[in-house]
Short mmCIF file of C-alpha atoms in Angstrom, two decimals:
data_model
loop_
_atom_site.label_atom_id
_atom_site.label_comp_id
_atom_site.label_asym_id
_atom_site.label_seq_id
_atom_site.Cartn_x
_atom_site.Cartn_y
_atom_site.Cartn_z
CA UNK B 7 0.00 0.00 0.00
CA UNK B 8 1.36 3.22 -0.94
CA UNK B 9 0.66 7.17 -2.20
CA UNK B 10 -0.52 5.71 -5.62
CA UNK B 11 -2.66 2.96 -3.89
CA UNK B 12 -4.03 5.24 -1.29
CA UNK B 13 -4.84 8.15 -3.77
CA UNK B 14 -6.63 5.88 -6.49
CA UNK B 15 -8.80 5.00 -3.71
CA UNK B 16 -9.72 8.28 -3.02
CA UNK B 17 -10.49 9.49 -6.20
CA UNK B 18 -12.47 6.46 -6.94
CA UNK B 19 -14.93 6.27 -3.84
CA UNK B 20 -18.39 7.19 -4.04
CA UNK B 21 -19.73 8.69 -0.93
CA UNK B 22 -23.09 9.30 -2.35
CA UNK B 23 -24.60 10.58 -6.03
CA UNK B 24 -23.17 13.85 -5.38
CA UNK B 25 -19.82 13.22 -3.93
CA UNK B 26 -17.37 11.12 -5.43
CA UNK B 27 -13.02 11.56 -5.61
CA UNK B 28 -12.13 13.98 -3.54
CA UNK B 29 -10.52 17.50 -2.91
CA UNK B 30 -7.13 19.07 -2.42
CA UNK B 31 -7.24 19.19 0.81
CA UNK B 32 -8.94 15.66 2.22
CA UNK B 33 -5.99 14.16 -0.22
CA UNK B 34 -3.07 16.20 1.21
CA UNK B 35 -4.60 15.35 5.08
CA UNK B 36 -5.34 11.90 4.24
CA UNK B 37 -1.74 11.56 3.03
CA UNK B 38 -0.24 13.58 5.64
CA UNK B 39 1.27 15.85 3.40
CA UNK B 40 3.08 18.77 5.38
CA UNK B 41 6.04 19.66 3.30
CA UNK B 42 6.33 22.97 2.38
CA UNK B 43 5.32 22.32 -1.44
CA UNK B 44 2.06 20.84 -1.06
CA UNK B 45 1.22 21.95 -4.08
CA UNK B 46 4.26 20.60 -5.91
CA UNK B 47 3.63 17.34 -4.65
CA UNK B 48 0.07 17.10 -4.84
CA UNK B 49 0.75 17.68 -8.75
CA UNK B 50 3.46 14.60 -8.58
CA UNK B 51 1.03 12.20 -6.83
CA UNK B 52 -2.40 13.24 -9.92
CA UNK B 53 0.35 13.36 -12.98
CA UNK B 54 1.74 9.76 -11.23
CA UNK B 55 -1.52 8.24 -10.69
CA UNK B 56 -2.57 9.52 -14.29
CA UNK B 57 0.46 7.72 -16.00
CA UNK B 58 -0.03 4.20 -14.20
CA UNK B 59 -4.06 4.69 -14.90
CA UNK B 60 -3.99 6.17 -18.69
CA UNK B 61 -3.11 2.79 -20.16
CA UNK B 62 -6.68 1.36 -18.54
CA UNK B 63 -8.34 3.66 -20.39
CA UNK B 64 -8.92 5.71 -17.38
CA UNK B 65 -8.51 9.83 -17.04
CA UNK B 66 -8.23 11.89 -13.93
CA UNK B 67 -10.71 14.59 -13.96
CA UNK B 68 -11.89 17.81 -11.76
CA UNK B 69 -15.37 18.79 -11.02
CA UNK B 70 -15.21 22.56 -10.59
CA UNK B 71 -18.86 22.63 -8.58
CA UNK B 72 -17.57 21.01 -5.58
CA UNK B 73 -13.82 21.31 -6.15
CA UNK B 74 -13.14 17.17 -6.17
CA UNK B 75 -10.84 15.25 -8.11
CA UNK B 76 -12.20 11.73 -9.34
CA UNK B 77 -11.48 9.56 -11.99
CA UNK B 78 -13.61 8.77 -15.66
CA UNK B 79 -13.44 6.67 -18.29
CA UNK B 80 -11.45 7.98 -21.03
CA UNK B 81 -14.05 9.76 -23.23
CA UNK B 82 -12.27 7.96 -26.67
CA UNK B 83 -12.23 4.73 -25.56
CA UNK B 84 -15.65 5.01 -23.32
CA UNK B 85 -19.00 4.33 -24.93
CA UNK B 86 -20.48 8.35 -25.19
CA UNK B 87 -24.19 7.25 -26.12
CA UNK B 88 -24.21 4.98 -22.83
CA UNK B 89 -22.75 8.01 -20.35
CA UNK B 90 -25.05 10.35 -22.29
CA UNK B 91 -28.20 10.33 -19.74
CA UNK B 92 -30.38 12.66 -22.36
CA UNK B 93 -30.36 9.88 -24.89
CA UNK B 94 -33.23 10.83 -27.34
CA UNK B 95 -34.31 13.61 -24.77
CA UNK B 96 -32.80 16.86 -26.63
CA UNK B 97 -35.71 18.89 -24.76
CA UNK B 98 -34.27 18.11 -21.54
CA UNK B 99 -30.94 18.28 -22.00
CA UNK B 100 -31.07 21.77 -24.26
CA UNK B 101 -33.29 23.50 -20.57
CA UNK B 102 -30.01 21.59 -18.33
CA UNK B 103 -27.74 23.29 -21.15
CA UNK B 104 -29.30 26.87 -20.12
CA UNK B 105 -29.35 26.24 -16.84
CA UNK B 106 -25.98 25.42 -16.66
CA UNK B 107 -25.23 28.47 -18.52
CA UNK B 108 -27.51 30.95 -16.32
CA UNK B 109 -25.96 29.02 -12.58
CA UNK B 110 -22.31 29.36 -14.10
CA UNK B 111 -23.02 32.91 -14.48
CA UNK B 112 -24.78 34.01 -11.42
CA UNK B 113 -22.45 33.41 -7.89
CA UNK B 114 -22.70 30.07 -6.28
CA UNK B 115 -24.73 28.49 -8.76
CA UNK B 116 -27.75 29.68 -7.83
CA UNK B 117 -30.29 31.06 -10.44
CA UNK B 118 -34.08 32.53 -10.29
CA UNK B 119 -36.32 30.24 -12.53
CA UNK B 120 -37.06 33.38 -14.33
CA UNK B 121 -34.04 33.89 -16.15
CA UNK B 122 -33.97 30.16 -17.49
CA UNK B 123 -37.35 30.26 -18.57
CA UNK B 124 -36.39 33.75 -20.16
CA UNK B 125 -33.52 32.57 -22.01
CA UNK B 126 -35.25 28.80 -22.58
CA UNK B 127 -38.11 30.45 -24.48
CA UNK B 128 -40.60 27.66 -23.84
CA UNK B 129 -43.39 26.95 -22.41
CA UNK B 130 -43.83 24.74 -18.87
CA UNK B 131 -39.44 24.85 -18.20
CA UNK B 132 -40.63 24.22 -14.29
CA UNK B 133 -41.76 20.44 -15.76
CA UNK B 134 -38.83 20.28 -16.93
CA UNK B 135 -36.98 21.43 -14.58
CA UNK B 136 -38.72 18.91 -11.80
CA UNK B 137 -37.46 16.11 -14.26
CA UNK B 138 -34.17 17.18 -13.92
CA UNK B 139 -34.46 17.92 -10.17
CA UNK B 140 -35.48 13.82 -10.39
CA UNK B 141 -32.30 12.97 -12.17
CA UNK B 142 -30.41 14.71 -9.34
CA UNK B 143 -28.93 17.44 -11.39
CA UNK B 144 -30.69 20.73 -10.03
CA UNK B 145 -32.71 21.42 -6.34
CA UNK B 146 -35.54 23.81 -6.85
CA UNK B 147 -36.38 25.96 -3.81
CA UNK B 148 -39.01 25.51 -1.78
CA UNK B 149 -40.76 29.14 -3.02
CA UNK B 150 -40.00 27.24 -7.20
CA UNK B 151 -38.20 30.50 -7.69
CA UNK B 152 -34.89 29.72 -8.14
CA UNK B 153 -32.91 26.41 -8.64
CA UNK B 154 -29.37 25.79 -7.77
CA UNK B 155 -27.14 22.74 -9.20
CA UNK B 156 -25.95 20.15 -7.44
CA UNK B 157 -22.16 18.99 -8.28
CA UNK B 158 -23.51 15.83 -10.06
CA UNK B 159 -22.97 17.64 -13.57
CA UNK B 160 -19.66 18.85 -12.82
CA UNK B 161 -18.80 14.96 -12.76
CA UNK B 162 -20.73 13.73 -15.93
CA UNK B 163 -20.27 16.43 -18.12
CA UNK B 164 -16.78 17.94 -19.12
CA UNK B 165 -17.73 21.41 -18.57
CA UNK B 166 -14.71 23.29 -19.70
CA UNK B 167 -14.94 21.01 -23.02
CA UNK B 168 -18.26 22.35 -23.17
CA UNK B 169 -17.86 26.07 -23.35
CA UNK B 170 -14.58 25.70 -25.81
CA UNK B 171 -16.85 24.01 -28.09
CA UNK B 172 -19.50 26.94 -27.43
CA UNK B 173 -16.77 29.54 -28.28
CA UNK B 174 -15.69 27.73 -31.67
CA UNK B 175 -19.37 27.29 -32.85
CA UNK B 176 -20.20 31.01 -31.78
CA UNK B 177 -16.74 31.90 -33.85
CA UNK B 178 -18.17 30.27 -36.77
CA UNK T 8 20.52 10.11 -45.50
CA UNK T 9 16.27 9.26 -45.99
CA UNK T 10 15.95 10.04 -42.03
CA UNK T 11 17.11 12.75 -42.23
CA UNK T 12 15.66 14.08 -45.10
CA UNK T 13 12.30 13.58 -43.23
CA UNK T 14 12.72 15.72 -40.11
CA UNK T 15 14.53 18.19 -43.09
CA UNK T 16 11.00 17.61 -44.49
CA UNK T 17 9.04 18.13 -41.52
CA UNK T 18 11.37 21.33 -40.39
CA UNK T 19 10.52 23.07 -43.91
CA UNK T 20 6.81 22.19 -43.71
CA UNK T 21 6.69 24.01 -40.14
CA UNK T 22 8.84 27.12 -41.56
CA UNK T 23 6.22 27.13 -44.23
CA UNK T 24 3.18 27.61 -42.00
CA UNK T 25 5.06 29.82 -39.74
CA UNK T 26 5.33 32.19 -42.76
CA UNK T 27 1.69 31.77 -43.95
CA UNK T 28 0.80 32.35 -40.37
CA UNK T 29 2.67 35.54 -40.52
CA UNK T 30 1.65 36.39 -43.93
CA UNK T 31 -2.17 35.74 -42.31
CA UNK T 32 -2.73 33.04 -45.04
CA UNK T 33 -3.64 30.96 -42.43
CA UNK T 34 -5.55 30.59 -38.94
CA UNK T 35 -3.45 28.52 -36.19
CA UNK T 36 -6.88 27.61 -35.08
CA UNK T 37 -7.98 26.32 -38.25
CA UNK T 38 -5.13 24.53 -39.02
CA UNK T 39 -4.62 20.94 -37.30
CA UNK T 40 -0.90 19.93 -35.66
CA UNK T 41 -1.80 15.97 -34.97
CA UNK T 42 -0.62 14.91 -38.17
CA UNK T 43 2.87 16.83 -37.81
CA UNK T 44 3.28 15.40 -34.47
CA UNK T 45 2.15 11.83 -35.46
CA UNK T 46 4.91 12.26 -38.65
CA UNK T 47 7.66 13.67 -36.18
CA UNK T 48 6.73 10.79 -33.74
CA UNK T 49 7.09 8.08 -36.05
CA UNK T 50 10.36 9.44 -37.91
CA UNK T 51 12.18 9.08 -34.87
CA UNK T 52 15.00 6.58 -34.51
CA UNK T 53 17.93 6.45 -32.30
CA UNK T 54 20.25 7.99 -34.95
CA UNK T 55 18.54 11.35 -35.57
CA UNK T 56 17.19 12.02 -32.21
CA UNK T 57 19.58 15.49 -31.95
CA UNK T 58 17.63 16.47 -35.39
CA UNK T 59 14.39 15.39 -34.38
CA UNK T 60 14.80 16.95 -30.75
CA UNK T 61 15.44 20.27 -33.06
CA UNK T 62 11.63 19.62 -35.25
CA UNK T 63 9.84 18.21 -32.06
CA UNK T 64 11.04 22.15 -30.01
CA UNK T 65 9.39 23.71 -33.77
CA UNK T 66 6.47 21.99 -33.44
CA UNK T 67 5.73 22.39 -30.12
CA UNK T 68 6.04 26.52 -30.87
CA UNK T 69 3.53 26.31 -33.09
CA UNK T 70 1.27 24.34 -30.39
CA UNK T 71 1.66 27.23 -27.93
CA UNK T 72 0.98 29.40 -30.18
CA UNK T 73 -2.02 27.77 -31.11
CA UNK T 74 -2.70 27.52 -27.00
CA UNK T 75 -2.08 31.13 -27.08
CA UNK T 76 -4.93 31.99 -30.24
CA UNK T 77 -7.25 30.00 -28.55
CA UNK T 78 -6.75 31.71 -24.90
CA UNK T 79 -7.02 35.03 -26.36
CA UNK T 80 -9.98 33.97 -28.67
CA UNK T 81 -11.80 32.92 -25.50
CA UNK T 82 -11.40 36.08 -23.84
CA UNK T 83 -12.17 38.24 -26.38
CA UNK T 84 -15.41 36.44 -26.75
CA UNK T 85 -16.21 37.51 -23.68
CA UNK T 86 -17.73 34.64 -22.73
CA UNK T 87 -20.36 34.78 -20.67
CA UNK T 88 -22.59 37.60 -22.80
CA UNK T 89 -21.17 35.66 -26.04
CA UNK T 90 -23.19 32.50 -24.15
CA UNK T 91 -25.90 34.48 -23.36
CA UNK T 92 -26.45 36.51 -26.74
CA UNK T 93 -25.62 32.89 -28.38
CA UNK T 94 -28.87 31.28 -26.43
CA UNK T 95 -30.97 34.57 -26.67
CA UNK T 96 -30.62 33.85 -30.86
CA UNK T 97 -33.25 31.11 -29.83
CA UNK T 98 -30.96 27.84 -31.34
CA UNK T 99 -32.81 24.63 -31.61
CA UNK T 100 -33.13 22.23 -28.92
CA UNK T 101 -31.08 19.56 -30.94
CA UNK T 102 -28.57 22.18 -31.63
CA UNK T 103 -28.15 22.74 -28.23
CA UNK T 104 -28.42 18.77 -27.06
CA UNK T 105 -25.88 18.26 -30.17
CA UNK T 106 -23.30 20.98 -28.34
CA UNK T 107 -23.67 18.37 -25.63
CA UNK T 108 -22.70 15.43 -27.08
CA UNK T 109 -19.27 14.14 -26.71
CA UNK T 110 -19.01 16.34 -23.76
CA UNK T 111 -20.49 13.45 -21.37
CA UNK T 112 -17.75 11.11 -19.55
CA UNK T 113 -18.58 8.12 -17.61
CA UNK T 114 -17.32 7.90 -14.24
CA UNK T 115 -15.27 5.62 -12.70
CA UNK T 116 -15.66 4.20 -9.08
CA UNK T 117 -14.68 1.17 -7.30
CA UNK T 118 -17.55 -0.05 -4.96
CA UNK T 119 -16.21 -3.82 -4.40
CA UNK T 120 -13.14 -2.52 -2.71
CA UNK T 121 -12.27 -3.42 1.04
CA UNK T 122 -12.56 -0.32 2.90
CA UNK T 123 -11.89 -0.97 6.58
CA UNK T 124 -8.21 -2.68 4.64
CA UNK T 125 -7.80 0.84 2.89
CA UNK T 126 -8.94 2.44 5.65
CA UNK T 127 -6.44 0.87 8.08
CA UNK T 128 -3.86 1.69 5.46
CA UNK T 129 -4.21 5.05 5.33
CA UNK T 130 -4.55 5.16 9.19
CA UNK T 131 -0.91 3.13 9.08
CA UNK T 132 0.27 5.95 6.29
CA UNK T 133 -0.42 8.83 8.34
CA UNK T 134 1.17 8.32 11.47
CA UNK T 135 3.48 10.33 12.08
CA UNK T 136 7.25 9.84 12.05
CA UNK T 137 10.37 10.17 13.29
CA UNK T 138 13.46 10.98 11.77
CA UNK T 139 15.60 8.18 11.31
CA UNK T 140 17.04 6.66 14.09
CA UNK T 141 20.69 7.24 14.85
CA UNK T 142 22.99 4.70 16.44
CA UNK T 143 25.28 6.51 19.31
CA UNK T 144 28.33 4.91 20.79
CA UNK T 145 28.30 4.19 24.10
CA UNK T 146 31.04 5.78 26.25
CA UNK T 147 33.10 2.85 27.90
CA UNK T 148 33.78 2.94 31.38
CA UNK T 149 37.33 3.04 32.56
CA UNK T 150 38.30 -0.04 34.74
CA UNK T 151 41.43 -1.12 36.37
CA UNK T 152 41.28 -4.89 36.11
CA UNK T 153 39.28 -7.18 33.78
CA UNK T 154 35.61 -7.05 34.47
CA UNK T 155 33.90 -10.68 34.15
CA UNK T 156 30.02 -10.71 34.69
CA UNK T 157 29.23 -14.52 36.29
CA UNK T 158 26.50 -15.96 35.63
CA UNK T 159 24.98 -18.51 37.78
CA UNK T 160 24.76 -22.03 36.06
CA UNK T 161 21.49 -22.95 37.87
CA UNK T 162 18.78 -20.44 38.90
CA UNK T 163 18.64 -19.55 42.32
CA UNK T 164 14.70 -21.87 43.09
CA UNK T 165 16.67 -24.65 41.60
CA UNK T 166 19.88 -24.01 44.09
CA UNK T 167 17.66 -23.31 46.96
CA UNK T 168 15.86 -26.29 46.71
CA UNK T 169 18.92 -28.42 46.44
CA UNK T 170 19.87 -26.59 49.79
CA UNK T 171 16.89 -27.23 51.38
CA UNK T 172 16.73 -31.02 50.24
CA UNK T 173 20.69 -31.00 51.55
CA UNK T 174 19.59 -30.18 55.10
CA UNK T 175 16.32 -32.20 55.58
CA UNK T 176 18.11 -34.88 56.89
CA UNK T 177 19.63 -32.76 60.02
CA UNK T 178 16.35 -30.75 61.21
CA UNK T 179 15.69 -29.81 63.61
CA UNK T 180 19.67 -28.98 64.31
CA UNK T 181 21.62 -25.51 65.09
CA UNK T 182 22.24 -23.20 62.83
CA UNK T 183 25.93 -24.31 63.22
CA UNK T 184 25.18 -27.56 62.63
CA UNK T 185 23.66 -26.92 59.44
CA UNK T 186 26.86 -25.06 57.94
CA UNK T 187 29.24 -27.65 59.67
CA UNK T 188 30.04 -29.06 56.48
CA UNK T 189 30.98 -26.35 54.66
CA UNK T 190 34.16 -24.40 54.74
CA UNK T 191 34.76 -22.26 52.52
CA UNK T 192 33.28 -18.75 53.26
CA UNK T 193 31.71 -18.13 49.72
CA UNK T 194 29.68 -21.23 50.22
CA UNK T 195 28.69 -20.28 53.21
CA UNK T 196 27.69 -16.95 52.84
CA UNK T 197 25.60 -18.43 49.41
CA UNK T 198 24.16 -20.82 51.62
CA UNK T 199 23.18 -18.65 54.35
CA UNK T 200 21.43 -16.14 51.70
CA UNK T 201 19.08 -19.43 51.02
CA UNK T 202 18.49 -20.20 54.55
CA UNK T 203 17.26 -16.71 54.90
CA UNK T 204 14.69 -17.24 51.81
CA UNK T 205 13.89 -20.71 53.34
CA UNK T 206 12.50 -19.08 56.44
CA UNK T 207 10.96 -16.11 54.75
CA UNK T 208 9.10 -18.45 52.27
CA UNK T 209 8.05 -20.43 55.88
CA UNK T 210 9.64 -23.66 54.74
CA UNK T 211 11.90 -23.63 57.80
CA UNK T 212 11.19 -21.76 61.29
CA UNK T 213 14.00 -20.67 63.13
CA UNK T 214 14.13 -20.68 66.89
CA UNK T 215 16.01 -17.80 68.84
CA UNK T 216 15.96 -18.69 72.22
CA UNK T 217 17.14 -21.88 71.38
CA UNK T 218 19.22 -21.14 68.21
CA UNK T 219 17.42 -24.76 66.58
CA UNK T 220 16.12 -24.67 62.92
CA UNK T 221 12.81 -26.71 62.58
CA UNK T 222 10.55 -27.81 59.90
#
């Protein structure tokens, strides 16, 4: 058992739908990390861990709406249409794509239900938005004004990946 | 010689786009480096590695600068109205489920692992500790004569007994009857040490008036 052992577990536990990996910090106290380049060596231990792992066909990834590091199939080698949960749903998963959107750009992820349905130009978004509240990706608030995410997203979808392709299709 | 004629190859090809780049012929963004890289990576052999080091440090100059393009690109989009105004221009929800697509991962956990044995591990890998241990000399004590540690063959129960069984015979006797036998002073005073634990253990009783050992 060592760093490599210790730290795949970690990334690869599921505590619960919403928390799986986990962050900087829990790694670096699990590890008892107290040198004075924790940062240094936190980046040895993920690029380590990503060499022996890469040939499985596994990637380490970052979910920046709850700030944990966990591990995901490479998307190449990984069957897409099976981790794609909107599978013949585009009317679902183009409301989650605006509300993603709208949360990103408010603080904290938190967004009234106004501004998606203002954006979403449709009709009956807070159906829609209970169906993805089902699939765990969004609370609404008690008072159905305003929804916030939860950091299931951040996990399944490759955010960053996301918005570059947004920018080259807007460029076009 | 043909390998190097290829990274020659590959180094004029990268000049090339450098000056088209320059020139504004062409868009970093638009064009794609894989296949240069893929070329570069399979030209390489033990003999031209100095050359191909040279073509690989090219290459990767144009991939920063492509890095580069694409950062600035991305901020001068200004991204979050750019989003916004992009949404706001009312695409269709297929375009918008499309934009998705090849953006979902599948994640990876491992539920059939033994916890409480990872568990104890990382308990076991964060304890803290030490430095590592030094060995220090002792300092030897200055003696005179040789020093010689005895160690008694038998252990003192077994010796006592023997004593005890020894003297049996004679109680109830003196005490100087008992050591009548006996005359050299060591033995005696060894002797005399288990007579003492004989009598504190009660196996013998001891008489003062009368000086008489007893069972």
């Amino acid at each position: 058992m060592n760093e490599i052992s210790i730290l795949m577990h970690m990334l690869s536990n599921k505590t619960n739908l919403y928390q799986i990996g986990a962050t900087k910090r829990d790694i670096l106290h699990t590890l008892n990390v107290k040198n004075k380049n924790k940062s240094g060596y936190f980046q040895n231990l993920i690029t380590n861990l990503s060499k022996y792992i890469e040939p499985l066909g596994l990637q380490i990834r970052y979910n920046p709406i709850n700030s944990h590091w966990f591990i995901s199939y490479d998307s190449d080698i990984s069957d897409l249409i099976s981790a794609n949960p909107f599978d013949n749903k585009p009317r679902l998963a183009a409301t989650l794509f605006c509300t993603l959107v709208i949360c990103l750009k408010n603080h904290e992820g938190i967004s009234p239900i106004t501004e998606i349905e203002k954006i979403r130009k449709k009709k009956n978004i807070l159906e829609d938005l209970k169906e993805l509240e089902q699939k765990g990706y969004l609370e609404i608030e008690k008072d159905l004004n305003s929804i916030k995410l939860t950091p299931l997203i951040g996990y399944q979808l490759d955010i960053e990946k996301l918005f570059v392709k947004l920018a080259l299709k807007i460029k076009e | 010689m043909i390998v190097n004629d290829i990274t020659e190859v590959l180094n004029n090809r990268i000049r090339d786009i450098q000056k088209k780049i320059l020139s504004g012929k062409v868009n970093l963004l638009d064009l794609e480096l894989v296949p240069l890289f893929d070329e570069l990576k399979d030209s390489l052999t033990v003999h031209n590695l100095e050359k191909s080091s040279e073509t690989y440090k090219n290459a990767c100059f144009l991939l920063n600068k492509k890095f580069d393009e694409l950062r600035s690109m991305l901020s001068s989009l200004e991204s979050e109205k750019q989003f916004l105004n992009y949404l706001n221009s009312n695409p269709s929800d297929l375009e918008l489920y499309n934009l998705l697509n090849e953006c979902w991962r599948k994640i990876f956990t491992i539920d059939a692992i033994s916890l409480d044995f990872l568990e104890l591990s990382q308990i076991r890998l964060g304890i803290d500790r030490g430095g590592p241990i030094t060995i220090k000399h002792l300092h030897k004590a200055k003696i005179k004569d040789k020093f010689l540690l005895e160690i008694p063959k038998h252990k003192f129960t077994e010796k006592m007994m023997k004593f005890y069984n020894s003297i049996l015979k004679k109680l109830p006797c003196s005490l100087e009857d008992i050591f009548e036998d006996y005359t050299e002073q060591e033995i005696i005073y060894e002797n005399f040490v288990y007579l003492l634990h004989l009598l504190q253990l009660g196996k013998i009783k001891y008489l003062k008036e009368t000086n008489v050992i007893y069972l």
